[in-house]
Tab-separated table of C-alpha atoms in Angstrom:
chain	number	residue	atom	x	y	z
P	134	GLY	CA	204.385	100.408	23.898
P	135	ALA	CA	202.606	97.134	21.859
P	136	VAL	CA	201.900	97.596	18.202
P	137	VAL	CA	199.223	97.111	16.451
P	138	SER	CA	199.302	96.474	12.595
P	139	GLN	CA	196.105	97.693	10.052
P	140	HIS	CA	196.324	96.708	6.449
P	141	PRO	CA	195.162	97.967	4.158
P	142	SER	CA	195.616	101.732	4.584
P	143	ARG	CA	193.508	102.600	1.940
P	144	VAL	CA	191.520	101.199	-0.245
P	145	ILE	CA	188.921	102.230	-2.910
P	146	CYS	CA	185.916	99.869	-4.171
P	147	LYS	CA	183.058	99.730	-6.439
P	148	SER	CA	179.772	99.493	-4.959
P	149	GLY	CA	178.137	96.418	-4.271
P	150	THR	CA	181.687	94.787	-3.635
P	151	SER	CA	183.045	93.082	-0.197
P	152	VAL	CA	186.217	94.754	1.238
P	153	LYS	CA	188.246	93.108	4.063
P	154	ILE	CA	190.011	94.874	6.374
P	155	GLU	CA	192.557	93.077	8.843
P	156	CYS	CA	193.809	94.013	12.415
P	157	ARG	CA	197.046	92.418	13.860
P	158	SER	CA	198.756	92.705	17.079
P	159	LEU	CA	201.944	92.318	16.475
P	160	ASP	CA	204.017	92.007	19.877
P	161	PHE	CA	201.432	90.736	22.273
P	162	GLN	CA	198.337	88.414	22.596
P	163	ALA	CA	194.989	90.206	21.946
P	164	THR	CA	192.103	88.643	23.559
P	165	THR	CA	189.794	91.124	22.434
P	166	MET	CA	190.100	93.799	19.497
P	167	PHE	CA	187.344	96.437	19.217
P	168	TRP	CA	186.716	98.272	15.330
P	169	TYR	CA	185.696	101.549	15.303
P	170	ARG	CA	184.379	103.924	12.540
P	171	GLN	CA	185.281	108.006	12.457
P	172	PHE	CA	183.098	110.056	10.614
P	173	PRO	CA	185.511	113.314	9.540
P	174	LYS	CA	186.361	115.450	12.143
P	175	GLN	CA	184.257	113.548	14.599
P	176	SER	CA	184.821	111.416	17.674
P	177	LEU	CA	185.316	106.888	17.194
P	178	MET	CA	182.195	105.146	17.365
P	179	LEU	CA	182.491	101.745	18.469
P	180	MET	CA	181.081	99.120	16.169
P	181	ALA	CA	181.486	95.749	17.406
P	182	THR	CA	183.873	93.607	20.208
P	183	SER	CA	185.350	90.771	19.378
P	184	ASN	CA	186.733	87.859	21.689
P	185	GLU	CA	189.107	85.467	20.506
P	186	GLY	CA	187.337	82.458	19.256
P	187	SER	CA	183.929	83.706	19.891
P	188	LYS	CA	181.153	86.047	18.034
P	189	ALA	CA	181.317	89.422	18.075
P	190	THR	CA	179.268	92.060	20.375
P	191	TYR	CA	177.681	94.672	17.415
P	192	GLU	CA	177.044	98.026	18.906
P	193	GLN	CA	173.248	98.941	18.730
P	194	GLY	CA	172.602	100.111	14.966
P	195	VAL	CA	175.685	98.176	13.467
P	196	GLU	CA	174.399	95.537	10.795
P	197	LYS	CA	175.959	92.408	11.677
P	198	ASP	CA	175.333	90.879	8.295
P	199	LYS	CA	176.687	93.724	6.593
P	200	PHE	CA	179.898	94.370	8.889
P	201	LEU	CA	181.292	90.935	9.252
P	202	ILE	CA	183.813	90.305	11.869
P	203	ASN	CA	186.299	87.328	12.598
P	204	HIS	CA	188.634	86.692	15.621
P	205	ALA	CA	190.234	83.403	14.356
P	206	SER	CA	193.134	83.781	16.073
P	207	LEU	CA	194.733	86.123	19.307
P	208	THR	CA	196.720	88.080	16.905
P	209	LEU	CA	194.520	88.868	13.863
P	210	SER	CA	190.895	89.881	13.571
P	211	THR	CA	189.261	90.842	10.062
P	212	LEU	CA	186.476	92.790	8.885
P	213	THR	CA	184.560	92.871	6.332
P	214	VAL	CA	182.412	95.154	4.849
P	215	THR	CA	179.877	93.480	2.553
P	216	SER	CA	178.089	94.879	-0.294
P	217	ALA	CA	179.735	98.200	0.157
P	218	HIS	CA	178.004	101.139	-0.843
P	219	PRO	CA	179.194	104.568	-0.639
P	220	GLU	CA	177.550	105.772	2.649
P	221	ASP	CA	179.926	102.907	3.743
P	222	SER	CA	182.796	105.067	3.038
P	223	SER	CA	184.705	106.366	6.368
P	224	PHE	CA	187.510	105.943	8.253
P	225	TYR	CA	187.520	102.483	9.940
P	226	ILE	CA	189.979	101.748	12.852
P	227	CYS	CA	190.813	98.592	15.299
P	228	SER	CA	192.061	98.385	18.406
P	229	ALA	CA	193.660	95.496	20.921
P	230	ARG	CA	193.602	95.045	24.706
P	231	SER	CA	195.690	91.880	26.089
P	232	SER	CA	194.096	89.859	28.754
P	233	GLY	CA	193.862	91.230	31.662
P	234	GLY	CA	194.976	94.814	30.743
P	235	ASN	CA	192.706	97.689	29.988
P	236	ILE	CA	194.801	99.912	27.299
P	237	GLN	CA	193.774	99.317	23.816
P	238	TYR	CA	196.519	99.974	21.479
P	239	PHE	CA	195.513	100.992	17.994
P	240	GLY	CA	196.183	100.402	14.426
P	241	ALA	CA	196.994	103.473	12.014
P	242	GLY	CA	193.448	102.797	10.766
P	243	THR	CA	191.996	102.102	7.148
P	244	ARG	CA	189.959	104.654	4.865
P	245	LEU	CA	187.609	103.197	2.758
P	246	SER	CA	185.683	104.928	-0.098
P	247	VAL	CA	183.215	103.520	-2.132
P	248	LEU	CA	182.540	104.363	-6.163
Z	7	ALA	CA	175.607	106.674	32.057
Z	8	GLN	CA	178.863	107.023	31.035
Z	9	LYS	CA	180.282	110.684	29.524
Z	10	VAL	CA	183.126	112.647	28.715
Z	11	THR	CA	183.345	116.072	27.446
Z	12	GLN	CA	185.769	117.625	25.708
Z	13	ALA	CA	184.450	121.636	25.594
Z	14	GLN	CA	187.475	123.044	23.241
Z	15	THR	CA	186.930	121.840	19.755
Z	16	GLU	CA	189.571	123.924	18.328
Z	17	ILE	CA	193.163	125.374	19.810
Z	18	SER	CA	195.697	127.663	17.641
Z	19	VAL	CA	198.720	127.891	20.113
Z	20	VAL	CA	202.172	129.950	19.128
Z	21	GLU	CA	205.117	127.398	19.173
Z	22	LYS	CA	206.396	127.589	22.867
Z	23	GLU	CA	203.273	128.549	24.127
Z	24	ASP	CA	202.043	126.067	27.153
Z	25	VAL	CA	198.260	124.739	25.793
Z	26	THR	CA	195.497	122.987	28.753
Z	27	LEU	CA	193.266	120.802	26.546
Z	28	ASP	CA	190.014	120.130	29.447
Z	29	CYS	CA	188.677	116.789	29.997
Z	30	VAL	CA	185.264	116.917	31.884
Z	31	TYR	CA	183.708	113.124	32.681
Z	32	GLU	CA	180.550	111.675	34.161
Z	33	THR	CA	180.240	107.831	36.230
Z	34	ARG	CA	178.422	106.911	39.047
Z	35	ASP	CA	181.335	103.866	39.136
Z	36	THR	CA	183.611	104.306	41.967
Z	37	THR	CA	186.223	102.008	39.528
Z	38	TYR	CA	187.365	103.538	36.340
Z	39	TYR	CA	189.812	104.292	34.329
Z	40	LEU	CA	190.578	107.587	32.326
Z	41	PHE	CA	192.679	107.945	28.850
Z	42	TRP	CA	194.258	110.255	26.843
Z	43	TYR	CA	194.573	109.454	23.577
Z	44	LYS	CA	196.733	111.843	20.229
Z	45	GLN	CA	195.575	111.232	17.228
Z	46	PRO	CA	198.119	113.053	14.409
Z	47	PRO	CA	197.126	113.631	10.831
Z	48	SER	CA	197.991	109.853	9.670
Z	49	GLY	CA	195.059	108.621	11.997
Z	50	GLU	CA	196.688	106.004	14.420
Z	51	LEU	CA	195.432	106.641	17.794
Z	52	VAL	CA	198.746	107.047	20.005
Z	53	PHE	CA	197.782	105.973	23.531
Z	54	LEU	CA	199.263	109.017	25.948
Z	55	ILE	CA	198.510	108.054	29.545
Z	56	ARG	CA	196.233	106.351	31.829
Z	57	ARG	CA	194.833	106.791	35.122
Z	58	ASN	CA	192.889	104.909	37.770
Z	59	SER	CA	190.020	106.406	39.463
Z	60	PHE	CA	192.055	105.578	42.973
Z	61	ASP	CA	195.203	107.830	42.055
Z	62	GLU	CA	195.177	111.395	42.081
Z	63	GLN	CA	198.537	111.888	41.891
Z	64	ASN	CA	199.395	114.431	39.182
Z	65	GLU	CA	201.966	113.010	36.575
Z	66	ILE	CA	204.717	114.677	34.403
Z	67	SER	CA	206.067	112.994	31.353
Z	68	GLY	CA	208.611	115.358	29.438
Z	69	ARG	CA	206.500	118.226	28.429
Z	70	TYR	CA	203.148	116.639	29.248
Z	71	SER	CA	201.755	116.696	32.326
Z	72	TRP	CA	198.138	115.485	33.186
Z	73	ASN	CA	195.932	117.048	36.536
Z	74	PHE	CA	193.460	114.537	37.809
Z	75	GLN	CA	190.807	115.827	40.481
Z	76	LYS	CA	188.275	113.713	41.095
Z	77	SER	CA	186.138	116.868	43.030
Z	78	THR	CA	185.413	118.580	39.648
Z	79	SER	CA	185.046	115.065	37.451
Z	80	SER	CA	187.728	116.351	35.205
Z	81	PHE	CA	191.483	114.859	33.752
Z	82	ASN	CA	192.764	117.681	32.074
Z	83	PHE	CA	196.379	117.349	29.892
Z	84	THR	CA	198.616	120.267	29.549
Z	85	ILE	CA	201.512	120.666	26.870
Z	86	THR	CA	204.471	122.604	28.134
Z	87	ALA	CA	206.648	124.553	25.651
Z	88	SER	CA	204.273	123.358	22.574
Z	89	GLN	CA	205.954	122.427	19.226
Z	90	VAL	CA	204.503	121.908	15.628
Z	91	VAL	CA	204.375	118.435	16.044
Z	92	ASP	CA	201.867	118.220	18.768
Z	93	SER	CA	199.636	119.189	16.060
Z	94	ALA	CA	196.450	116.270	16.270
Z	95	VAL	CA	193.896	115.872	17.608
Z	96	TYR	CA	193.405	114.802	21.420
Z	97	PHE	CA	191.252	112.349	22.457
Z	98	CYS	CA	190.207	111.917	26.685
Z	99	ALA	CA	188.483	108.614	27.327
Z	100	LEU	CA	186.809	106.255	30.078
Z	101	ASP	CA	186.700	102.996	30.779
Z	102	THR	CA	184.516	101.881	33.616
Z	103	GLY	CA	185.240	98.397	33.547
Z	104	PHE	CA	182.794	96.825	30.872
Z	105	GLN	CA	185.546	96.643	28.243
Z	106	LYS	CA	184.010	99.320	26.269
Z	107	LEU	CA	186.203	103.315	25.934
Z	108	VAL	CA	183.773	106.195	26.191
Z	109	PHE	CA	185.255	108.784	23.736
Z	110	GLY	CA	185.066	112.179	24.175
Z	111	THR	CA	184.876	114.031	20.772
Z	112	GLY	CA	188.314	115.695	20.714
Z	113	THR	CA	189.736	118.724	20.563
Z	114	ARG	CA	192.188	119.935	17.631
Z	115	LEU	CA	195.535	121.118	18.323
Z	116	LEU	CA	197.170	123.133	15.672
Z	117	VAL	CA	200.640	124.634	16.678
Z	118	SER	CA	202.133	127.436	14.536
Z	119	PRO	CA	205.560	128.029	14.191
């Protein structure tokens, strides 16, 4: 199957700082990438959908100024959590899908802890 | 509205037992796709299967098998002769063509030796 790499796997930061998470498709071109948030023992909540070269589409209730998404190339999307606060602590996971395909391949996730 | 229900929150079995994970979905669309993903403790979601709404054939892949029944809107997943490595959270998901996956709440499977 297709491989999606997500980095870092774990990050601890101080309140008020910004954190960038990278999501890369390693062996295919991802025209669409998705960012999810998962709380402990819960399902995945879609935060936003990003298409290469265009602005991300955010789900209702997700602050676009807080969660900046950039999909500058067909193999890379980034999520930046700006001015992070303890309530932003969570597991963030990305997925990627190729053009014409509808299988989402997921990264290994990033566990963010904001102190 | 689209919805996926996984009524079993947690299942515990002993190694070598067979186990079935239930998935019931709701959609008004006639064309849709159903998925199963496995999330081991490491966190990554592993794609297991995709089934489109026009293909009701059951599928078997090694110890895994899937039963798709449109009449009951179900897409159940059976693991035969379970192993400890099967311990994970399993998610059923629905895609109705709007580029979004609607996930169920997941079933945590614990296989004991």
